[in-house]
PDB file of C-alpha atoms and ligand atoms in Angstrom:
ATOM      1  CA  UNK A   1     112.660  95.965  95.444  1.00 53.00           C
ATOM      2  CA  UNK A   2     111.788  92.878  93.362  1.00 69.00           C
ATOM      3  CA  UNK A   3     109.170  90.566  94.895  1.00 82.00           C
ATOM      4  CA  UNK A   4     110.966  87.558  97.189  1.00 87.00           C
ATOM      5  CA  UNK A   5     109.532  84.315  96.998  1.00 90.00           C
ATOM      6  CA  UNK A   6     107.244  84.150 100.242  1.00 90.00           C
ATOM      7  CA  UNK A   7     104.127  82.746 102.061  1.00 93.00           C
ATOM      8  CA  UNK A   8     101.714  84.193 104.544  1.00 95.00           C
ATOM      9  CA  UNK A   9     100.392  83.467 108.364  1.00 96.00           C
ATOM     10  CA  UNK A  10      97.436  84.707 109.884  1.00 97.00           C
ATOM     11  CA  UNK A  11      98.728  86.642 113.008  1.00 97.00           C
ATOM     12  CA  UNK A  12      95.176  88.367 113.530  1.00 98.00           C
ATOM     13  CA  UNK A  13      92.088  87.555 112.702  1.00 98.00           C
ATOM     14  CA  UNK A  14      89.572  90.140 111.381  1.00 98.00           C
ATOM     15  CA  UNK A  15      87.095  89.427 114.325  1.00 98.00           C
ATOM     16  CA  UNK A  16      90.529  90.298 116.923  1.00 98.00           C
ATOM     17  CA  UNK A  17      90.676  93.498 114.937  1.00 98.00           C
ATOM     18  CA  UNK A  18      87.183  94.466 114.655  1.00 98.00           C
ATOM     19  CA  UNK A  19      87.246  94.019 118.688  1.00 98.00           C
ATOM     20  CA  UNK A  20      90.161  95.852 119.282  1.00 98.00           C
ATOM     21  CA  UNK A  21      88.655  98.934 116.906  1.00 98.00           C
ATOM     22  CA  UNK A  22      85.886  99.015 119.215  1.00 98.00           C
ATOM     23  CA  UNK A  23      88.429  99.239 121.918  1.00 98.00           C
ATOM     24  CA  UNK A  24      90.245 101.652 120.567  1.00 98.00           C
ATOM     25  CA  UNK A  25      87.295 103.847 119.567  1.00 98.00           C
ATOM     26  CA  UNK A  26      86.361 103.814 123.296  1.00 98.00           C
ATOM     27  CA  UNK A  27      89.985 104.820 124.631  1.00 97.00           C
ATOM     28  CA  UNK A  28      89.888 107.904 122.337  1.00 97.00           C
ATOM     29  CA  UNK A  29      86.300 108.976 123.205  1.00 97.00           C
ATOM     30  CA  UNK A  30      87.306 108.992 126.999  1.00 96.00           C
ATOM     31  CA  UNK A  31      90.497 111.250 126.591  1.00 94.00           C
ATOM     32  CA  UNK A  32      88.919 113.363 123.523  1.00 96.00           C
ATOM     33  CA  UNK A  33      87.046 116.842 125.040  1.00 94.00           C
ATOM     34  CA  UNK A  34      83.119 118.198 123.145  1.00 92.00           C
ATOM     35  CA  UNK A  35      85.280 120.004 119.751  1.00 95.00           C
ATOM     36  CA  UNK A  36      85.113 117.694 116.888  1.00 97.00           C
ATOM     37  CA  UNK A  37      88.694 116.281 116.052  1.00 98.00           C
ATOM     38  CA  UNK A  38      90.311 115.732 113.130  1.00 98.00           C
ATOM     39  CA  UNK A  39      91.188 112.322 112.007  1.00 98.00           C
ATOM     40  CA  UNK A  40      94.413 112.654 109.890  1.00 98.00           C
ATOM     41  CA  UNK A  41      95.429 109.489 107.980  1.00 98.00           C
ATOM     42  CA  UNK A  42      98.723 108.701 106.987  1.00 98.00           C
ATOM     43  CA  UNK A  43      98.374 107.374 103.359  1.00 97.00           C
ATOM     44  CA  UNK A  44      98.450 104.646 102.109  1.00 97.00           C
ATOM     45  CA  UNK A  45      98.694 102.439 105.187  1.00 97.00           C
ATOM     46  CA  UNK A  46      95.633 103.610 107.209  1.00 98.00           C
ATOM     47  CA  UNK A  47      92.947 103.670 105.007  1.00 98.00           C
ATOM     48  CA  UNK A  48      90.842 100.819 106.233  1.00 98.00           C
ATOM     49  CA  UNK A  49      91.678 101.001 109.810  1.00 98.00           C
ATOM     50  CA  UNK A  50      90.625 104.858 109.708  1.00 98.00           C
ATOM     51  CA  UNK A  51      87.471 103.855 108.226  1.00 98.00           C
ATOM     52  CA  UNK A  52      86.834 101.046 110.736  1.00 98.00           C
ATOM     53  CA  UNK A  53      87.757 103.363 113.762  1.00 98.00           C
ATOM     54  CA  UNK A  54      86.026 106.541 112.576  1.00 98.00           C
ATOM     55  CA  UNK A  55      82.817 104.085 112.341  1.00 98.00           C
ATOM     56  CA  UNK A  56      83.014 102.998 115.768  1.00 98.00           C
ATOM     57  CA  UNK A  57      83.454 106.216 117.324  1.00 97.00           C
ATOM     58  CA  UNK A  58      80.129 107.668 119.083  1.00 92.00           C
ATOM     59  CA  UNK A  59      80.740 111.056 118.177  1.00 95.00           C
ATOM     60  CA  UNK A  60      81.029 113.471 115.028  1.00 96.00           C
ATOM     61  CA  UNK A  61      84.766 113.700 113.760  1.00 97.00           C
ATOM     62  CA  UNK A  62      86.399 114.959 110.630  1.00 98.00           C
ATOM     63  CA  UNK A  63      89.017 113.450 108.352  1.00 98.00           C
ATOM     64  CA  UNK A  64      92.420 114.314 106.641  1.00 98.00           C
ATOM     65  CA  UNK A  65      94.712 112.474 104.828  1.00 98.00           C
ATOM     66  CA  UNK A  66      98.606 113.195 104.547  1.00 98.00           C
ATOM     67  CA  UNK A  67     100.848 111.165 102.282  1.00 97.00           C
ATOM     68  CA  UNK A  68     104.531 110.807 103.562  1.00 94.00           C
ATOM     69  CA  UNK A  69     107.338 108.979 101.514  1.00 86.00           C
ATOM     70  CA  UNK A  70     110.388 107.845 103.354  1.00 79.00           C
ATOM     71  CA  UNK A  71     113.270 106.319 100.519  1.00 70.00           C
ATOM     72  CA  UNK A  72     114.236 103.128 101.769  1.00 63.00           C
ATOM     73  CA  UNK A  73     113.768  99.267 100.531  1.00 57.00           C
ATOM     74  CA  UNK A  74     109.707  97.988 100.397  1.00 55.00           C
ATOM     75  CA  UNK A  75     110.319  96.453 103.774  1.00 59.00           C
ATOM     76  CA  UNK A  76     112.602  99.199 105.551  1.00 61.00           C
ATOM     77  CA  UNK A  77     111.942 102.638 105.916  1.00 60.00           C
ATOM     78  CA  UNK A  78     114.866 105.320 105.849  1.00 58.00           C
ATOM     79  CA  UNK A  79     115.136 108.362 107.759  1.00 64.00           C
ATOM     80  CA  UNK A  80     114.650 110.942 104.414  1.00 86.00           C
ATOM     81  CA  UNK A  81     110.867 111.591 104.888  1.00 91.00           C
ATOM     82  CA  UNK A  82     108.841 114.282 102.403  1.00 92.00           C
ATOM     83  CA  UNK A  83     105.553 114.979 102.425  1.00 94.00           C
ATOM     84  CA  UNK A  84     103.788 114.261  99.095  1.00 94.00           C
ATOM     85  CA  UNK A  85     100.161 115.468 100.154  1.00 96.00           C
ATOM     86  CA  UNK A  86     100.043 118.117 102.970  1.00 96.00           C
ATOM     87  CA  UNK A  87      96.626 117.915 104.999  1.00 98.00           C
ATOM     88  CA  UNK A  88      93.921 120.163 103.355  1.00 98.00           C
ATOM     89  CA  UNK A  89      91.768 121.182 106.485  1.00 98.00           C
ATOM     90  CA  UNK A  90      93.333 124.125 108.535  1.00 98.00           C
ATOM     91  CA  UNK A  91      94.491 122.191 112.079  1.00 98.00           C
ATOM     92  CA  UNK A  92      95.345 125.588 113.881  1.00 98.00           C
ATOM     93  CA  UNK A  93      93.784 125.037 117.540  1.00 98.00           C
ATOM     94  CA  UNK A  94      92.284 121.684 116.551  1.00 98.00           C
ATOM     95  CA  UNK A  95      92.753 117.839 118.355  1.00 98.00           C
ATOM     96  CA  UNK A  96      94.345 116.082 115.738  1.00 98.00           C
ATOM     97  CA  UNK A  97      94.683 112.443 115.961  1.00 98.00           C
ATOM     98  CA  UNK A  98      96.992 111.016 113.545  1.00 98.00           C
ATOM     99  CA  UNK A  99      96.548 107.618 112.890  1.00 98.00           C
ATOM    100  CA  UNK A 100      99.034 105.272 111.565  1.00 98.00           C
ATOM    101  CA  UNK A 101      98.792 101.326 110.055  1.00 98.00           C
ATOM    102  CA  UNK A 102     102.654 100.894 111.902  1.00 97.00           C
ATOM    103  CA  UNK A 103     105.270 102.022 113.740  1.00 96.00           C
ATOM    104  CA  UNK A 104     108.413 100.178 113.358  1.00 94.00           C
ATOM    105  CA  UNK A 105     111.751 102.474 113.382  1.00 93.00           C
ATOM    106  CA  UNK A 106     109.214 105.370 114.933  1.00 95.00           C
ATOM    107  CA  UNK A 107     111.516 107.376 112.130  1.00 94.00           C
ATOM    108  CA  UNK A 108     108.098 108.371 110.121  1.00 94.00           C
ATOM    109  CA  UNK A 109     105.332 109.446 113.170  1.00 96.00           C
ATOM    110  CA  UNK A 110     108.928 111.518 114.504  1.00 95.00           C
ATOM    111  CA  UNK A 111     109.167 113.660 111.716  1.00 95.00           C
ATOM    112  CA  UNK A 112     105.797 113.843 111.034  1.00 96.00           C
ATOM    113  CA  UNK A 113     105.023 114.939 114.748  1.00 96.00           C
ATOM    114  CA  UNK A 114     107.964 117.501 114.548  1.00 95.00           C
ATOM    115  CA  UNK A 115     106.216 119.085 111.175  1.00 96.00           C
ATOM    116  CA  UNK A 116     102.661 119.616 112.296  1.00 97.00           C
ATOM    117  CA  UNK A 117     103.769 122.178 115.279  1.00 97.00           C
ATOM    118  CA  UNK A 118     104.074 123.996 111.630  1.00 97.00           C
ATOM    119  CA  UNK A 119     100.503 123.625 111.151  1.00 98.00           C
ATOM    120  CA  UNK A 120      99.797 124.699 115.270  1.00 98.00           C
ATOM    121  CA  UNK A 121      97.245 122.193 116.127  1.00 98.00           C
ATOM    122  CA  UNK A 122      95.583 122.460 119.856  1.00 98.00           C
ATOM    123  CA  UNK A 123      96.794 118.885 120.567  1.00 98.00           C
ATOM    124  CA  UNK A 124      98.476 115.914 118.586  1.00 98.00           C
ATOM    125  CA  UNK A 125      97.418 112.324 119.568  1.00 98.00           C
ATOM    126  CA  UNK A 126      99.296 109.224 117.528  1.00 98.00           C
ATOM    127  CA  UNK A 127      97.181 106.355 117.179  1.00 98.00           C
ATOM    128  CA  UNK A 128      98.598 103.255 115.572  1.00 98.00           C
ATOM    129  CA  UNK A 129      97.181 100.064 114.386  1.00 98.00           C
ATOM    130  CA  UNK A 130     100.168  98.079 115.558  1.00 98.00           C
ATOM    131  CA  UNK A 131     103.784  99.226 117.338  1.00 97.00           C
ATOM    132  CA  UNK A 132     106.540  97.134 116.405  1.00 95.00           C
ATOM    133  CA  UNK A 133     108.628  98.632 120.181  1.00 92.00           C
ATOM    134  CA  UNK A 134     112.066  96.260 119.731  1.00 90.00           C
ATOM    135  CA  UNK A 135     112.326  97.777 116.563  1.00 87.00           C
ATOM    136  CA  UNK A 136     112.708 101.772 117.476  1.00 92.00           C
ATOM    137  CA  UNK A 137     115.330 103.912 116.761  1.00 93.00           C
ATOM    138  CA  UNK A 138     113.440 107.666 116.883  1.00 93.00           C
ATOM    139  CA  UNK A 139     111.411 108.241 120.492  1.00 92.00           C
ATOM    140  CA  UNK A 140     108.096 108.256 119.853  1.00 95.00           C
ATOM    141  CA  UNK A 141     104.531 108.394 121.916  1.00 93.00           C
ATOM    142  CA  UNK A 142     102.478 106.535 120.727  1.00 97.00           C
ATOM    143  CA  UNK A 143      99.106 107.504 122.899  1.00 98.00           C
ATOM    144  CA  UNK A 144      96.563 104.687 121.383  1.00 98.00           C
ATOM    145  CA  UNK A 145      98.232 101.033 120.014  1.00 98.00           C
ATOM    146  CA  UNK A 146      95.950  98.540 118.727  1.00 98.00           C
ATOM    147  CA  UNK A 147      98.600  95.597 119.411  1.00 98.00           C
ATOM    148  CA  UNK A 148     102.076  95.331 119.839  1.00 97.00           C
ATOM    149  CA  UNK A 149     103.615  92.759 117.923  1.00 96.00           C
ATOM    150  CA  UNK A 150     107.641  92.380 118.264  1.00 91.00           C
ATOM    151  CA  UNK A 151     108.839  91.619 114.609  1.00 83.00           C
ATOM    152  CA  UNK A 152     108.423  90.223 111.415  1.00 92.00           C
ATOM    153  CA  UNK A 153     107.159  91.779 107.968  1.00 95.00           C
ATOM    154  CA  UNK A 154     103.000  92.243 108.088  1.00 97.00           C
ATOM    155  CA  UNK A 155     100.708  93.094 105.613  1.00 97.00           C
ATOM    156  CA  UNK A 156      96.837  92.945 104.769  1.00 98.00           C
ATOM    157  CA  UNK A 157      94.307  95.286 106.905  1.00 98.00           C
ATOM    158  CA  UNK A 158      95.723  98.229 104.434  1.00 98.00           C
ATOM    159  CA  UNK A 159      99.458  96.919 104.893  1.00 98.00           C
ATOM    160  CA  UNK A 160     101.154  96.209 101.876  1.00 97.00           C
ATOM    161  CA  UNK A 161     104.552  94.582 100.520  1.00 96.00           C
ATOM    162  CA  UNK A 162     105.218  95.829  96.971  1.00 95.00           C
ATOM    163  CA  UNK A 163     101.569  97.264  96.848  1.00 96.00           C
ATOM    164  CA  UNK A 164     100.014  93.734  97.439  1.00 96.00           C
ATOM    165  CA  UNK A 165      97.384  92.188 100.494  1.00 97.00           C
ATOM    166  CA  UNK A 166      95.792  96.016 101.075  1.00 98.00           C
ATOM    167  CA  UNK A 167      92.834  94.423 100.868  1.00 98.00           C
ATOM    168  CA  UNK A 168      93.192  91.022 103.256  1.00 98.00           C
ATOM    169  CA  UNK A 169      90.655  91.639 105.994  1.00 98.00           C
ATOM    170  CA  UNK A 170      92.844  90.158 108.792  1.00 98.00           C
ATOM    171  CA  UNK A 171      96.795  90.414 109.358  1.00 98.00           C
ATOM    172  CA  UNK A 172      99.243  88.545 108.061  1.00 98.00           C
ATOM    173  CA  UNK A 173     103.154  87.677 108.435  1.00 97.00           C
ATOM    174  CA  UNK A 174     105.151  87.195 105.828  1.00 95.00           C
ATOM    175  CA  UNK A 175     107.794  84.406 105.683  1.00 92.00           C
ATOM    176  CA  UNK A 176     110.111  84.387 103.058  1.00 89.00           C
ATOM    177  CA  UNK A 177     111.679  81.497 101.741  1.00 86.00           C
ATOM    178  CA  UNK A 178     115.039  81.026 102.034  1.00 81.00           C
ATOM    179  CA  UNK A 179     117.045  81.783  99.535  1.00 70.00           C
ATOM    180  CA  UNK A 180     114.833  83.469  97.420  1.00 59.00           C
ATOM    181  CA  UNK A 181     115.766  87.099  95.609  1.00 57.00           C
TER     182      UNK A 181
HETATM  183  P1  LIG B   1     109.113 103.461 110.126  1.00 88.86           P
HETATM  184  O1  LIG B   1     109.507 105.122 109.680  1.00 88.86           O
HETATM  185  O2  LIG B   1     110.198 102.749 109.893  1.00 88.86           O
HETATM  186  O3  LIG B   1     108.118 103.499 111.975  1.00 88.86           O
HETATM  187  O4  LIG B   1     107.679 103.121 109.043  1.00 88.86           O
HETATM  188  C1  LIG B   1     106.752 103.504 109.163  1.00 88.86           C
HETATM  189  C2  LIG B   1     106.115 102.756 107.743  1.00 88.86           C
HETATM  190  O5  LIG B   1     107.077 102.059 107.131  1.00 88.86           O
HETATM  191  C3  LIG B   1     104.547 102.952 108.106  1.00 88.86           C
HETATM  192  O6  LIG B   1     103.962 103.668 107.970  1.00 88.86           O
HETATM  193  C4  LIG B   1     104.694 101.314 107.133  1.00 88.86           C
HETATM  194  O7  LIG B   1     103.868 102.154 105.737  1.00 88.86           O
HETATM  195  C5  LIG B   1     105.625 101.173 106.876  1.00 88.86           C
HETATM  196  N1  LIG B   1     106.280  99.778 107.644  1.00 88.86           N
HETATM  197  C6  LIG B   1     106.831  99.047 108.192  1.00 88.86           C
HETATM  198  N2  LIG B   1     106.977  98.530 108.858  1.00 88.86           N
HETATM  199  C7  LIG B   1     105.889  97.689 107.971  1.00 88.86           C
HETATM  200  C8  LIG B   1     105.564  96.076 107.846  1.00 88.86           C
HETATM  201  O8  LIG B   1     105.704  95.314 108.798  1.00 88.86           O
HETATM  202  N3  LIG B   1     104.317  96.094 107.130  1.00 88.86           N
HETATM  203  C9  LIG B   1     103.808  97.439 105.961  1.00 88.86           C
HETATM  204  N4  LIG B   1     104.682  98.001 106.166  1.00 88.86           N
HETATM  205  C10 LIG B   1     105.455  98.738 106.863  1.00 88.86           C
HETATM  206 MG1  LIG B   2     102.865 104.011 106.160  1.00 88.86          MG
END
C-alpha cells in the first residue's frame, strides 16, 4: 500500500507507557506460579513492549518469538494468517504469555490461540499493550491489556505504518489528510 499523506498526534507518552508496563508486570506476577513462564512475542510489533515488560518482572522468565503474517493492507489485517517463524522452544507443559502489540479485529490472536494448542502448553495467557475492542470480529479473551483505545491507526513503541515509526518512544495516532492516496 502506498504511503498516504498524514500527520501524527501523541496519544500515549513514554511516561504513561512506562507506568502502565510496571502495573502490567505486577498483574502478571500475581497470576503466575513458581514455574518459569515463556514470554512469546509476536514479531515485529511487540519487540519494544516485550523488552520493557520482561525487565519490569521481578522473576526469571524465558523469551521466544514467533512471526505471523496476515494478508491484508498496511492498515487492515485479513483472516488468512500463516506462521512464518514458529516458536523455537518446547512449549509443552509451559505457561506461555503471548505478548502482542495491538489487538484490532482479533483475527490474528484468535488464529494463534487455536494453533498454540498443537504445542500442548499448560496454560496460555494473552497480554497486549493496546486493545481496540470496538473493532473486534473474532472473539478473543485478552487477559492483560495495557490501554483500550477505541479506534484510529496507531504507530510508535514498536507499532508501524509501512515499517515506519517503530522507534518512537510514545504512541501516536495517524491522521490521514483528506483526498491523499
Ligand atoms: P488483528 O488481526 O486485526 O487483531 O490485527 C492485529 C495486527 O494488526 C497487530 O498485531 C498489528 O500488527 C496490526 N495492527 C492492527 N492495528 C494496528 C494499528 O493501529 N497500528 C499498527 N498496526 C496495527
Ligand atoms: Mg503485530
